[in-house]
Short mmCIF file of C-alpha atoms and ligand atoms in Angstrom, two decimals:
data_model
loop_
_atom_site.label_atom_id
_atom_site.label_comp_id
_atom_site.label_asym_id
_atom_site.label_seq_id
_atom_site.Cartn_x
_atom_site.Cartn_y
_atom_site.Cartn_z
CA MET A 11 -0.05 0.01 0.00
CA THR A 12 1.56 3.28 -1.13
CA PRO A 13 1.64 6.21 1.24
CA PRO A 14 0.63 9.64 -0.12
CA ALA A 15 3.12 11.35 -2.36
CA ASP A 16 5.83 13.34 -0.50
CA ASP A 17 7.54 16.57 -1.20
CA ALA A 18 10.95 14.94 -1.69
CA ALA A 19 12.96 17.65 -0.20
CA VAL A 20 11.04 17.95 3.02
CA PRO A 21 9.82 14.92 4.99
CA TRP A 22 6.06 14.97 5.77
CA TRP A 23 6.59 15.30 9.49
CA THR A 24 8.30 18.76 9.25
CA GLY A 25 5.94 20.92 11.12
CA ALA A 26 3.26 18.29 10.90
CA VAL A 27 0.17 18.00 13.14
CA ILE A 28 -0.39 14.52 14.35
CA TYR A 29 -3.75 13.58 15.98
CA GLN A 30 -3.57 11.06 18.79
CA VAL A 31 -6.52 8.61 19.04
CA TYR A 32 -7.01 6.41 22.03
CA PRO A 33 -8.87 3.77 20.16
CA ARG A 34 -11.12 2.52 22.94
CA SER A 35 -12.55 6.04 23.32
CA PHE A 36 -12.91 7.55 19.81
CA ALA A 37 -15.89 6.01 18.10
CA ASP A 38 -17.73 2.77 18.51
CA ALA A 39 -19.36 1.30 15.44
CA ASN A 40 -20.69 -2.01 16.85
CA GLY A 41 -22.47 -0.74 19.94
CA ASP A 42 -20.38 -2.77 22.46
CA GLY A 43 -19.33 0.53 24.16
CA ILE A 44 -15.70 0.28 23.16
CA GLY A 45 -14.28 2.33 20.33
CA ASP A 46 -13.05 0.43 17.22
CA LEU A 47 -11.51 0.80 13.85
CA PRO A 48 -14.78 0.84 11.86
CA GLY A 49 -15.87 3.69 14.24
CA LEU A 50 -12.65 5.55 13.49
CA LEU A 51 -13.18 5.00 9.72
CA ASP A 52 -16.65 6.52 9.93
CA ARG A 53 -15.21 9.55 11.69
CA LEU A 54 -12.30 10.34 9.36
CA ASP A 55 -14.05 13.44 8.00
CA HIS A 56 -13.37 15.00 11.30
CA LEU A 57 -9.65 14.75 10.75
CA ALA A 58 -8.90 15.28 7.00
CA GLY A 59 -10.29 15.28 3.52
CA ALA A 60 -13.65 16.96 4.02
CA ASP A 61 -14.84 20.60 4.08
CA ALA A 62 -14.94 21.11 7.85
CA SER A 63 -12.14 18.75 8.69
CA LEU A 64 -9.40 19.76 11.11
CA GLY A 65 -6.87 19.05 8.40
CA VAL A 66 -4.28 17.19 10.40
CA ASP A 67 -1.39 15.37 8.63
CA ALA A 68 -1.39 12.07 10.47
CA VAL A 69 -3.22 10.07 13.02
CA TRP A 70 -1.43 8.06 15.72
CA LEU A 71 -3.37 5.20 17.29
CA SER A 72 -2.54 4.09 20.88
CA PRO A 73 -2.16 0.29 20.97
CA ILE A 74 -4.70 -1.72 18.97
CA TYR A 75 -3.15 -5.08 19.67
CA PRO A 76 -4.47 -8.00 21.67
CA SER A 77 -3.95 -7.28 25.30
CA PRO A 78 -5.22 -8.63 28.67
CA LEU A 79 -5.62 -4.93 29.55
CA ALA A 80 -3.52 -4.78 32.75
CA ASP A 81 -2.16 -1.56 31.38
CA PHE A 82 -4.98 -0.95 28.88
CA GLY A 83 -3.34 -1.93 25.67
CA TYR A 84 0.24 -1.16 26.63
CA ASP A 85 0.59 -4.85 27.75
CA ILE A 86 0.64 -6.61 24.39
CA ALA A 87 0.07 -10.28 23.93
CA ASP A 88 0.60 -10.19 20.16
CA PHE A 89 2.55 -7.41 18.37
CA THR A 90 1.19 -8.22 14.93
CA GLY A 91 -2.51 -8.72 15.69
CA VAL A 92 -5.59 -6.50 16.01
CA ALA A 93 -7.61 -6.90 19.24
CA SER A 94 -11.02 -8.29 18.40
CA GLU A 95 -12.81 -5.49 20.22
CA PHE A 96 -11.18 -3.00 17.79
CA GLY A 97 -11.97 -5.10 14.62
CA THR A 98 -9.97 -7.19 12.23
CA MET A 99 -6.79 -6.92 10.26
CA ALA A 100 -9.01 -6.25 7.23
CA ASP A 101 -10.49 -3.26 9.09
CA LEU A 102 -6.93 -2.09 9.63
CA ASP A 103 -6.09 -2.45 5.97
CA ARG A 104 -9.25 -0.51 5.12
CA LEU A 105 -8.29 2.20 7.48
CA VAL A 106 -4.71 2.51 6.05
CA ALA A 107 -6.23 2.87 2.54
CA ALA A 108 -8.94 5.35 3.57
CA CYS A 109 -6.37 7.53 5.44
CA HIS A 110 -4.05 7.50 2.43
CA ALA A 111 -6.86 8.38 0.03
CA ARG A 112 -7.25 11.58 2.23
CA GLY A 113 -3.61 12.35 2.27
CA LEU A 114 -3.55 11.30 5.95
CA ARG A 115 -0.70 9.28 7.41
CA LEU A 116 -1.41 6.50 9.87
CA MET A 117 0.97 5.77 12.77
CA LEU A 118 0.80 3.05 15.31
CA ASP A 119 2.28 2.65 18.82
CA LEU A 120 5.39 0.51 19.00
CA VAL A 121 5.90 -0.88 22.58
CA PRO A 122 9.42 -2.34 22.24
CA CYS A 123 10.46 -2.60 25.93
CA HIS A 124 7.99 -5.05 27.40
CA THR A 125 5.26 -7.50 26.70
CA SER A 126 2.30 -8.85 28.37
CA ILE A 127 2.89 -11.79 30.65
CA GLU A 128 0.48 -13.63 28.33
CA HIS A 129 2.71 -13.03 25.22
CA PRO A 130 4.00 -16.38 23.94
CA TRP A 131 7.64 -15.10 24.27
CA PHE A 132 7.16 -14.63 27.96
CA VAL A 133 5.16 -17.83 28.45
CA GLU A 134 8.12 -19.67 26.95
CA SER A 135 10.68 -17.75 28.69
CA ARG A 136 9.15 -18.42 32.11
CA SER A 137 8.66 -22.18 31.39
CA SER A 138 12.02 -23.07 32.69
CA ARG A 139 15.54 -21.74 33.39
CA GLY A 140 16.77 -23.62 30.44
CA SER A 141 14.06 -22.27 28.00
CA ALA A 142 15.32 -21.05 24.57
CA ARG A 143 13.71 -17.71 25.22
CA ARG A 144 14.84 -17.37 28.84
CA ASN A 145 17.19 -14.62 27.90
CA TRP A 146 14.62 -12.59 26.03
CA TYR A 147 13.67 -11.11 29.38
CA THR A 148 15.78 -10.21 32.42
CA TRP A 149 15.77 -13.02 34.97
CA ALA A 150 17.89 -12.83 38.14
CA ASP A 151 18.47 -14.82 41.32
CA PRO A 152 17.36 -13.30 44.59
CA GLY A 153 19.64 -10.81 46.28
CA PRO A 154 21.85 -11.80 49.16
CA ASP A 155 19.02 -11.22 51.65
CA GLY A 156 16.79 -13.48 49.65
CA GLY A 157 14.69 -10.60 48.39
CA PRO A 158 14.64 -8.90 44.97
CA PRO A 159 18.03 -8.72 43.10
CA SER A 160 18.20 -4.83 43.29
CA ASN A 161 16.35 -1.97 44.93
CA TRP A 162 14.79 -0.91 41.50
CA ARG A 163 11.25 0.37 41.64
CA ALA A 164 8.49 0.18 39.08
CA ALA A 165 7.11 3.33 37.52
CA PHE A 166 3.63 2.38 38.82
CA GLY A 167 4.84 1.63 42.33
CA GLY A 168 6.37 -1.45 44.18
CA PRO A 169 9.54 -3.30 43.31
CA ALA A 170 10.50 -3.68 39.66
CA TRP A 171 11.13 -7.40 40.38
CA GLU A 172 8.56 -10.18 40.57
CA LEU A 173 9.32 -13.57 41.95
CA ASP A 174 8.52 -16.57 39.70
CA PRO A 175 8.03 -19.26 42.32
CA ALA A 176 8.39 -22.14 39.91
CA SER A 177 12.01 -21.26 38.91
CA GLY A 178 12.95 -19.32 42.07
CA GLN A 179 14.18 -16.37 40.04
CA TYR A 180 12.84 -12.79 39.74
CA TYR A 181 11.89 -11.14 36.43
CA LEU A 182 12.22 -7.45 35.84
CA HIS A 183 9.23 -5.13 34.99
CA SER A 184 9.58 -1.37 34.81
CA PHE A 185 5.77 -0.89 34.85
CA TYR A 186 3.21 -3.41 36.10
CA PRO A 187 4.14 -6.94 37.07
CA GLU A 188 2.06 -7.99 34.09
CA GLN A 189 4.53 -6.18 31.79
CA PRO A 190 7.90 -7.99 31.92
CA ASP A 191 10.74 -6.02 30.42
CA LEU A 192 12.27 -7.35 27.12
CA ASN A 193 16.07 -7.76 27.38
CA TRP A 194 17.48 -5.55 24.64
CA ARG A 195 21.00 -6.71 25.26
CA ASN A 196 19.90 -9.93 23.52
CA PRO A 197 20.23 -9.37 19.79
CA GLU A 198 17.36 -11.84 19.16
CA VAL A 199 15.01 -9.38 20.81
CA ALA A 200 16.19 -6.56 18.56
CA ALA A 201 15.68 -8.81 15.50
CA ALA A 202 12.23 -9.86 16.64
CA ILE A 203 11.12 -6.18 17.24
CA GLY A 204 12.57 -5.21 13.84
CA GLU A 205 10.35 -7.88 12.29
CA VAL A 206 7.32 -6.46 14.07
CA MET A 207 8.10 -3.00 12.49
CA ARG A 208 8.58 -4.52 9.05
CA PHE A 209 5.28 -6.37 9.32
CA TRP A 210 3.45 -3.00 9.87
CA PHE A 211 5.54 -1.03 7.33
CA GLU A 212 4.60 -3.59 4.77
CA ARG A 213 0.95 -3.08 5.50
CA GLY A 214 1.45 0.68 4.77
CA ILE A 215 1.86 2.13 8.29
CA ASP A 216 3.69 5.38 8.10
CA GLY A 217 5.50 5.31 11.42
CA PHE A 218 5.41 4.64 15.11
CA ARG A 219 5.28 6.50 18.28
CA VAL A 220 7.83 4.54 20.41
CA ASP A 221 6.74 3.82 23.85
CA ALA A 222 8.69 4.22 27.05
CA ILE A 223 12.02 3.85 25.14
CA THR A 224 14.39 4.84 27.98
CA HIS A 225 13.67 1.61 29.73
CA ALA A 226 15.13 -0.63 27.03
CA ILE A 227 18.62 -1.02 28.53
CA LYS A 228 19.62 -1.61 32.29
CA ASP A 229 22.82 -1.95 34.10
CA PRO A 230 24.04 -5.42 33.50
CA MET A 231 25.40 -5.67 37.09
CA LEU A 232 22.05 -4.69 38.42
CA ARG A 233 23.50 -2.09 40.82
CA ASP A 234 21.18 -0.43 43.33
CA ASN A 235 19.80 3.13 42.47
CA PRO A 236 20.71 5.79 44.82
CA PRO A 237 18.04 7.90 46.61
CA ALA A 238 16.58 10.67 44.41
CA GLY A 239 18.27 13.98 44.65
CA PRO A 240 16.42 17.27 44.38
CA PRO A 241 14.06 17.39 41.39
CA VAL A 242 15.27 19.18 38.11
CA PRO A 243 12.33 21.41 37.30
CA PRO A 244 9.93 21.11 35.54
CA PHE A 245 10.43 17.34 36.19
CA PRO A 246 8.84 16.22 39.41
CA ARG A 247 10.92 14.12 41.91
CA ASP A 248 11.13 10.70 40.64
CA ARG A 249 7.95 8.87 41.90
CA THR A 250 9.96 5.88 43.01
CA GLY A 251 11.97 8.02 45.49
CA LEU A 252 15.22 6.75 43.75
CA ASP A 253 17.30 8.20 41.11
CA PRO A 254 17.14 5.50 38.32
CA VAL A 255 20.80 6.00 37.21
CA TRP A 256 21.18 2.21 36.63
CA SER A 257 17.88 1.33 35.24
CA ASP A 258 16.82 4.18 32.93
CA ASP A 259 18.36 6.15 30.03
CA GLN A 260 21.52 4.04 30.03
CA PRO A 261 24.56 4.75 27.76
CA GLY A 262 23.64 1.77 25.54
CA MET A 263 20.26 3.45 24.55
CA THR A 264 21.86 5.20 21.49
CA ASP A 265 22.42 1.69 19.94
CA VAL A 266 18.85 0.68 20.50
CA VAL A 267 17.51 3.84 19.04
CA ARG A 268 19.86 3.60 16.03
CA PHE A 269 18.74 0.05 15.43
CA LEU A 270 15.08 0.97 15.42
CA ARG A 271 15.79 3.97 13.10
CA SER A 272 17.80 1.62 10.73
CA VAL A 273 14.75 -0.56 10.31
CA ALA A 274 12.53 2.51 9.59
CA ASP A 275 15.06 3.68 7.06
CA GLU A 276 14.49 0.48 4.98
CA TYR A 277 11.20 2.09 4.06
CA PRO A 278 10.96 5.57 2.65
CA GLY A 279 8.94 8.26 4.51
CA ARG A 280 8.47 6.46 7.82
CA LEU A 281 8.57 8.40 11.04
CA LEU A 282 9.70 7.24 14.50
CA MET A 283 8.63 9.54 17.36
CA GLY A 284 10.06 8.52 20.72
CA GLU A 285 8.51 8.78 24.08
CA ALA A 286 11.12 9.62 26.71
CA TYR A 287 10.31 11.75 29.76
CA LEU A 288 13.76 13.45 29.98
CA PRO A 289 14.85 17.04 30.12
CA VAL A 290 15.59 18.22 26.64
CA GLU A 291 19.27 18.28 27.02
CA ARG A 292 19.25 14.48 27.76
CA LEU A 293 16.67 13.96 25.05
CA ALA A 294 19.00 15.30 22.36
CA ARG A 295 20.88 12.00 22.02
CA TYR A 296 17.71 10.11 21.09
CA ILE A 297 17.02 12.46 18.21
CA GLY A 298 18.82 12.55 14.80
CA ALA A 299 17.75 13.96 11.57
CA GLY A 300 19.99 11.93 9.31
CA ALA A 301 19.56 8.31 8.27
CA GLY A 302 20.42 5.84 11.17
CA GLU A 303 21.08 8.72 13.55
CA GLY A 304 18.19 8.57 16.03
CA PHE A 305 14.45 9.08 16.06
CA GLN A 306 13.45 11.84 13.64
CA ARG A 307 11.32 13.19 16.59
CA SER A 308 11.00 12.68 20.32
CA PHE A 309 8.41 14.33 22.64
CA ASP A 310 9.55 17.35 24.57
CA PHE A 311 7.24 16.78 27.62
CA GLU A 312 8.36 19.90 29.43
CA LEU A 313 5.34 21.76 28.04
CA CYS A 314 3.17 19.20 29.76
CA LEU A 315 4.83 19.70 33.10
CA ILE A 316 5.20 23.43 33.42
CA GLU A 317 2.80 25.85 35.09
CA TRP A 318 0.84 28.34 32.92
CA GLY A 319 2.76 31.55 32.41
CA ALA A 320 4.90 33.53 29.95
CA GLU A 321 8.17 32.85 31.63
CA PRO A 322 7.88 29.02 31.95
CA PHE A 323 6.64 28.85 28.23
CA ARG A 324 9.55 31.05 27.13
CA ARG A 325 12.02 29.07 29.01
CA THR A 326 10.80 25.82 27.54
CA ILE A 327 10.85 27.08 24.02
CA GLU A 328 14.33 28.54 24.54
CA ARG A 329 15.62 25.18 25.89
CA ALA A 330 14.13 23.29 23.02
CA GLU A 331 15.66 25.75 20.50
CA LEU A 332 18.99 25.30 22.17
CA PHE A 333 19.14 21.60 22.57
CA THR A 334 17.14 20.09 19.62
CA PRO A 335 19.93 18.77 17.23
CA PRO A 336 20.34 20.56 13.94
CA GLY A 337 18.06 19.34 11.24
CA ALA A 338 15.57 18.00 13.69
CA GLU A 339 12.66 19.82 15.36
CA PRO A 340 11.02 19.66 18.83
CA THR A 341 7.83 17.61 19.27
CA TRP A 342 5.21 19.21 21.30
CA ALA A 343 1.91 18.20 22.87
CA LEU A 344 -0.15 19.60 25.62
CA SER A 345 -2.21 16.55 26.55
CA ASN A 346 -2.04 12.78 26.08
CA HIS A 347 -3.59 9.62 27.56
CA ASP A 348 -1.22 9.63 30.44
CA LEU A 349 -1.53 13.14 31.73
CA SER A 350 -4.27 15.42 32.92
CA ARG A 351 -5.87 17.21 30.02
CA HIS A 352 -4.50 20.74 29.52
CA ALA A 353 -8.04 22.29 29.75
CA THR A 354 -8.11 20.96 33.19
CA ARG A 355 -4.50 21.56 34.07
CA PHE A 356 -4.21 25.12 32.75
CA GLY A 357 -7.94 25.98 33.20
CA GLU A 358 -10.70 25.95 30.54
CA ARG A 359 -10.53 29.77 29.98
CA ARG A 360 -6.99 29.44 28.72
CA SER A 361 -7.79 26.76 25.99
CA ARG A 362 -7.97 29.27 23.09
CA LEU A 363 -4.78 30.76 23.81
CA ALA A 364 -3.09 27.39 24.59
CA ALA A 365 -4.34 26.22 21.10
CA LEU A 366 -2.90 29.34 19.47
CA LEU A 367 0.56 28.91 21.12
CA LEU A 368 0.77 25.22 20.40
CA LEU A 369 -0.13 25.55 16.76
CA ALA A 370 2.44 28.42 16.22
CA MET A 371 5.42 26.40 17.71
CA ARG A 372 8.22 25.28 15.64
CA GLY A 373 8.19 21.53 15.40
CA THR A 374 5.83 18.51 15.08
CA ILE A 375 2.74 18.94 17.15
CA CYS A 376 0.56 16.31 18.63
CA LEU A 377 -3.09 17.01 19.43
CA TYR A 378 -4.90 14.54 21.80
CA ALA A 379 -8.48 13.69 20.65
CA GLY A 380 -10.88 15.89 22.35
CA GLU A 381 -8.70 18.85 22.99
CA GLU A 382 -10.09 20.59 20.00
CA ILE A 383 -13.45 20.74 21.67
CA GLY A 384 -11.98 21.60 25.07
CA MET A 385 -12.61 18.25 26.77
CA VAL A 386 -11.60 18.24 30.38
CA ASP A 387 -10.67 15.45 32.79
CA ALA A 388 -13.49 13.33 34.20
CA PRO A 389 -14.24 14.14 37.89
CA LEU A 390 -14.13 10.40 38.72
CA SER A 391 -13.81 9.37 42.28
CA ARG A 392 -10.21 8.48 43.32
CA THR A 393 -10.98 4.75 42.96
CA PRO A 394 -9.96 3.87 39.40
CA LEU A 395 -12.67 2.28 37.31
CA HIS A 396 -10.21 0.61 35.04
CA ASP A 397 -6.64 1.93 35.03
CA ARG A 398 -5.03 1.07 38.36
CA PHE A 399 -2.81 4.16 37.91
CA GLY A 400 -5.75 6.58 37.73
CA ARG A 401 -5.67 7.64 34.09
CA ASP A 402 -9.22 6.94 33.26
CA ARG A 403 -10.02 10.63 33.75
CA GLN A 404 -8.17 11.61 30.61
CA ARG A 405 -9.37 8.68 28.54
CA THR A 406 -13.16 9.18 28.50
CA PRO A 407 -14.96 8.76 25.20
CA MET A 408 -14.91 11.48 22.44
CA GLN A 409 -18.06 13.80 22.61
CA TRP A 410 -19.48 13.90 18.97
CA GLU A 411 -23.04 14.99 19.81
CA ALA A 412 -25.05 16.34 22.75
CA SER A 413 -26.83 12.99 23.44
CA PRO A 414 -26.06 11.23 26.77
CA THR A 415 -23.61 8.74 25.00
CA GLY A 416 -22.24 11.64 22.87
CA GLY A 417 -22.63 9.87 19.57
CA PHE A 418 -19.72 7.72 20.69
CA THR A 419 -21.73 4.63 21.01
CA GLU A 420 -25.22 3.19 20.89
CA GLY A 421 -24.44 0.91 23.74
CA GLU A 422 -23.09 1.45 27.29
CA PRO A 423 -19.76 3.38 27.06
CA TRP A 424 -16.82 1.59 28.71
CA LEU A 425 -16.09 4.83 30.53
CA PRO A 426 -18.75 7.43 31.40
CA LEU A 427 -18.77 10.58 29.15
CA VAL A 428 -17.97 13.82 30.85
CA ASP A 429 -20.09 16.54 29.47
CA PRO A 430 -21.41 15.86 25.95
CA ALA A 431 -24.40 18.22 26.23
CA ARG A 432 -21.97 21.09 27.11
CA ARG A 433 -19.19 20.25 24.60
CA ASN A 434 -19.36 18.26 21.46
CA VAL A 435 -18.30 18.28 17.80
CA ALA A 436 -21.69 18.81 16.21
CA ASP A 437 -22.65 21.98 18.19
CA GLN A 438 -19.19 23.47 17.95
CA SER A 439 -19.16 22.84 14.10
CA ARG A 440 -22.22 25.16 13.78
CA ASP A 441 -20.77 27.86 15.98
CA PRO A 442 -18.20 30.03 14.15
CA GLY A 443 -16.83 31.32 17.43
CA SER A 444 -16.25 27.81 18.95
CA LEU A 445 -12.98 26.32 20.12
CA LEU A 446 -13.23 23.68 17.35
CA ASN A 447 -13.52 26.37 14.63
CA HIS A 448 -10.62 28.13 16.25
CA TYR A 449 -8.52 24.92 15.94
CA ARG A 450 -9.62 24.54 12.34
CA ARG A 451 -8.64 28.10 11.49
CA LEU A 452 -5.21 27.78 13.15
CA LEU A 453 -4.56 24.43 11.45
CA ALA A 454 -5.58 25.93 8.03
CA LEU A 455 -3.14 28.76 8.58
CA ARG A 456 -0.35 26.38 9.59
CA ARG A 457 -0.91 24.50 6.31
CA SER A 458 -0.88 27.56 4.19
CA SER A 459 1.88 29.54 5.76
CA SER A 460 5.39 28.16 5.27
CA ALA A 461 6.59 30.43 8.14
CA LEU A 462 4.18 28.82 10.60
CA ARG A 463 4.71 25.34 9.27
CA ARG A 464 8.42 25.19 8.88
CA GLY A 465 9.96 28.52 9.59
CA ALA A 466 12.79 29.30 11.95
CA LEU A 467 11.75 30.50 15.42
CA SER A 468 13.15 33.49 17.36
CA LEU A 469 11.96 34.57 20.67
CA VAL A 470 11.30 38.28 21.29
CA ALA A 471 13.32 39.35 24.31
CA GLY A 472 12.71 41.96 26.97
CA LEU A 473 8.89 41.89 27.23
CA PRO A 474 6.75 42.77 30.20
CA ALA A 475 6.23 39.87 32.62
CA ASP A 476 3.01 38.34 31.33
CA LEU A 477 3.84 38.65 27.51
CA LEU A 478 5.34 36.04 25.34
CA ALA A 479 6.17 36.60 21.68
CA TRP A 480 8.19 34.89 18.93
CA ILE A 481 8.76 35.33 15.23
CA ARG A 482 8.58 32.58 12.69
CA THR A 483 10.37 33.16 9.40
CA SER A 484 10.55 31.36 6.11
CA ASP A 485 11.17 32.30 2.45
CA GLY A 486 10.66 35.98 3.25
CA GLU A 487 7.41 35.43 5.15
CA ARG A 488 7.43 36.75 8.77
CA VAL A 489 4.72 35.87 11.37
CA LEU A 490 4.70 37.44 14.86
CA ILE A 491 3.05 35.49 17.61
CA VAL A 492 2.17 37.60 20.61
CA ALA A 493 0.32 36.59 23.75
CA ASN A 494 -0.83 38.07 26.94
CA MET A 495 -0.80 35.10 29.23
CA GLY A 496 -1.87 37.17 32.23
CA ASP A 497 -5.26 38.14 33.64
CA ALA A 498 -4.95 41.92 33.11
CA ALA A 499 -5.17 43.95 29.84
CA THR A 500 -1.86 45.24 28.77
CA THR A 501 -0.21 47.41 26.18
CA VAL A 502 3.15 46.84 24.58
CA ASP A 503 5.41 48.72 22.27
CA LEU A 504 6.78 46.30 19.60
CA SER A 505 7.79 48.94 17.11
CA ARG A 506 11.31 47.59 17.08
CA ILE A 507 9.92 44.58 15.13
CA GLY A 508 7.94 46.49 12.63
CA SER A 509 5.39 49.29 12.19
CA ASP A 510 2.31 47.10 11.94
CA GLY A 511 0.99 43.60 11.52
CA GLU A 512 -1.98 42.10 9.68
CA VAL A 513 -4.12 39.82 11.96
CA MET A 514 -4.01 36.23 10.57
CA ALA A 515 -5.83 34.78 13.57
CA GLY A 516 -6.32 35.44 17.22
CA THR A 517 -8.13 34.29 20.30
CA GLY A 518 -10.70 37.05 19.76
CA SER A 519 -12.30 38.41 16.68
CA ARG A 520 -9.91 41.21 15.65
CA ASP A 521 -8.87 41.70 12.09
CA GLY A 522 -7.13 44.12 9.94
CA ALA A 523 -3.79 45.80 10.46
CA LEU A 524 -2.60 46.64 14.12
CA ALA A 525 0.05 49.16 14.97
CA LEU A 526 2.84 47.38 16.73
CA GLY A 527 3.97 50.46 18.51
CA HIS A 528 0.88 50.54 20.72
CA LEU A 529 -0.43 46.97 20.86
CA GLN A 530 -3.20 46.47 23.25
CA LEU A 531 -3.92 43.00 24.40
CA ASP A 532 -6.81 41.73 26.42
CA PRO A 533 -6.38 39.27 29.20
CA LEU A 534 -5.44 35.80 27.67
CA GLU A 535 -5.36 37.29 24.27
CA GLY A 536 -3.13 35.96 21.58
CA LEU A 537 -2.51 37.05 17.98
CA LEU A 538 -0.86 35.84 14.90
CA LEU A 539 0.31 38.77 12.90
CA ARG A 540 1.73 38.75 9.41
CA LEU A 541 4.67 41.24 9.40
C1 LIG B 19 3.86 4.77 28.17
C2 LIG B 19 2.52 4.86 27.78
C3 LIG B 19 1.70 4.45 29.01
C4 LIG B 19 2.07 3.09 29.48
C5 LIG B 19 3.60 3.01 29.65
C6 LIG B 19 3.94 1.56 29.75
O1 LIG B 19 4.30 5.81 29.09
O2 LIG B 19 2.09 6.16 27.25
O3 LIG B 19 0.23 4.58 28.80
O4 LIG B 19 1.38 2.89 30.73
O5 LIG B 19 4.29 3.60 28.59
O6 LIG B 19 3.87 0.97 28.54
#
């Protein structure tokens, strides 16, 4: 299956906007209350190819593979299958073809660092100490005190080691005990994951988001991690209370990333986008624009961790510009299936400005399904309904219509919807001033303006405290992004940049030319001005 034609000089992911779908929650076609591939197929008009589409460049699907759901899809029992609740391989093939027919790329989630305990590889590995696949996972004898081999902790709490009573050895799991870590020091593991990638590339998949990649390699001596030092803002103190110097982001990681990239490079136009929760200076070695060098992209999660404010945003952008390797670009998102939605985190009244800032950034942008209508976290009780780590709140079904099940399903939704009568795609489509139409306008501008899509970025220095501004430049086109992130109206003199700017878009309804020498900005107002 051939992907859409590419502009040979510039890869499709340059400045691209990728839309993340959590498949269980997007659209349910068969009424079982769980989103599925036919449901997504029916809703592709929302994304691309129709008049009122958002006009994104690609869709990334969180895992669609068979899974016992200990970690809701991220514990995979078959890397090359489609879970029956999502449909069939034929549905997937249809989805690839339908996306490509609209010029939309389709990405999947690659989870290379662990499997489900039910994966046949682990079942075989666990069967005996002498099993041919024993060394596909990390097995170790108890420590000197008879307990776990090291003090390593799992990301979701508890020890990172689980005793297998039958063999008397422990196996390693960076996440839940149901997710044993694959042993990437074993070349057979690398070869097997390479085959998984080829399987999907052959079916026409345009790339992968690569899950939890920093966990691939561990210290072979299994040395104890030291206690966590002071946190490095904006990253919180490591949840485990330890500094994972021997179990995360190890020196050998570069080889793993290069191997994955070399497989992607066998196929033209395929993107690898890493997931690594690291400060951007440590992220840099995971990224490489050139063939075989690293992932073309890797999320910069600092934007998801900072407080709202001009200074934290400015510092985040400045750090990304400084540390992102030449030829590559930052990768930004404000929300995803693991984190509190930004309409909740930053506050709903800031959503319009947040969208304007995000879609004017330099780099590849990921939108999380529902953010375009301002979806917020569900106010579920603290007892999780499904996810033991409490992430149900940001995974509730997409709200298509005002009905109680939001047009998501005709059955009983697997998670309750939050507020479909208040926010939904159908109503917001009809309202020219809605957040959804604001996203559509911003996306259309990003597609039509080469400065916004792929221009260089330079921050404007010396602004009053609540103001943030930068300029994007490409092929003689210059766009000024200026935002008042504070709650008081303000006036700024930007005459050093130019005499005036033509409004391309904004959080409000201003248009025409504005004098930069006396620019008045309402609270939480943002503007894109053509210079
Ligand atoms: C990634 C996923 C998350 C999952 C974890 C383990 O962080 O985004 O949902 O729980 O990896 O696979």
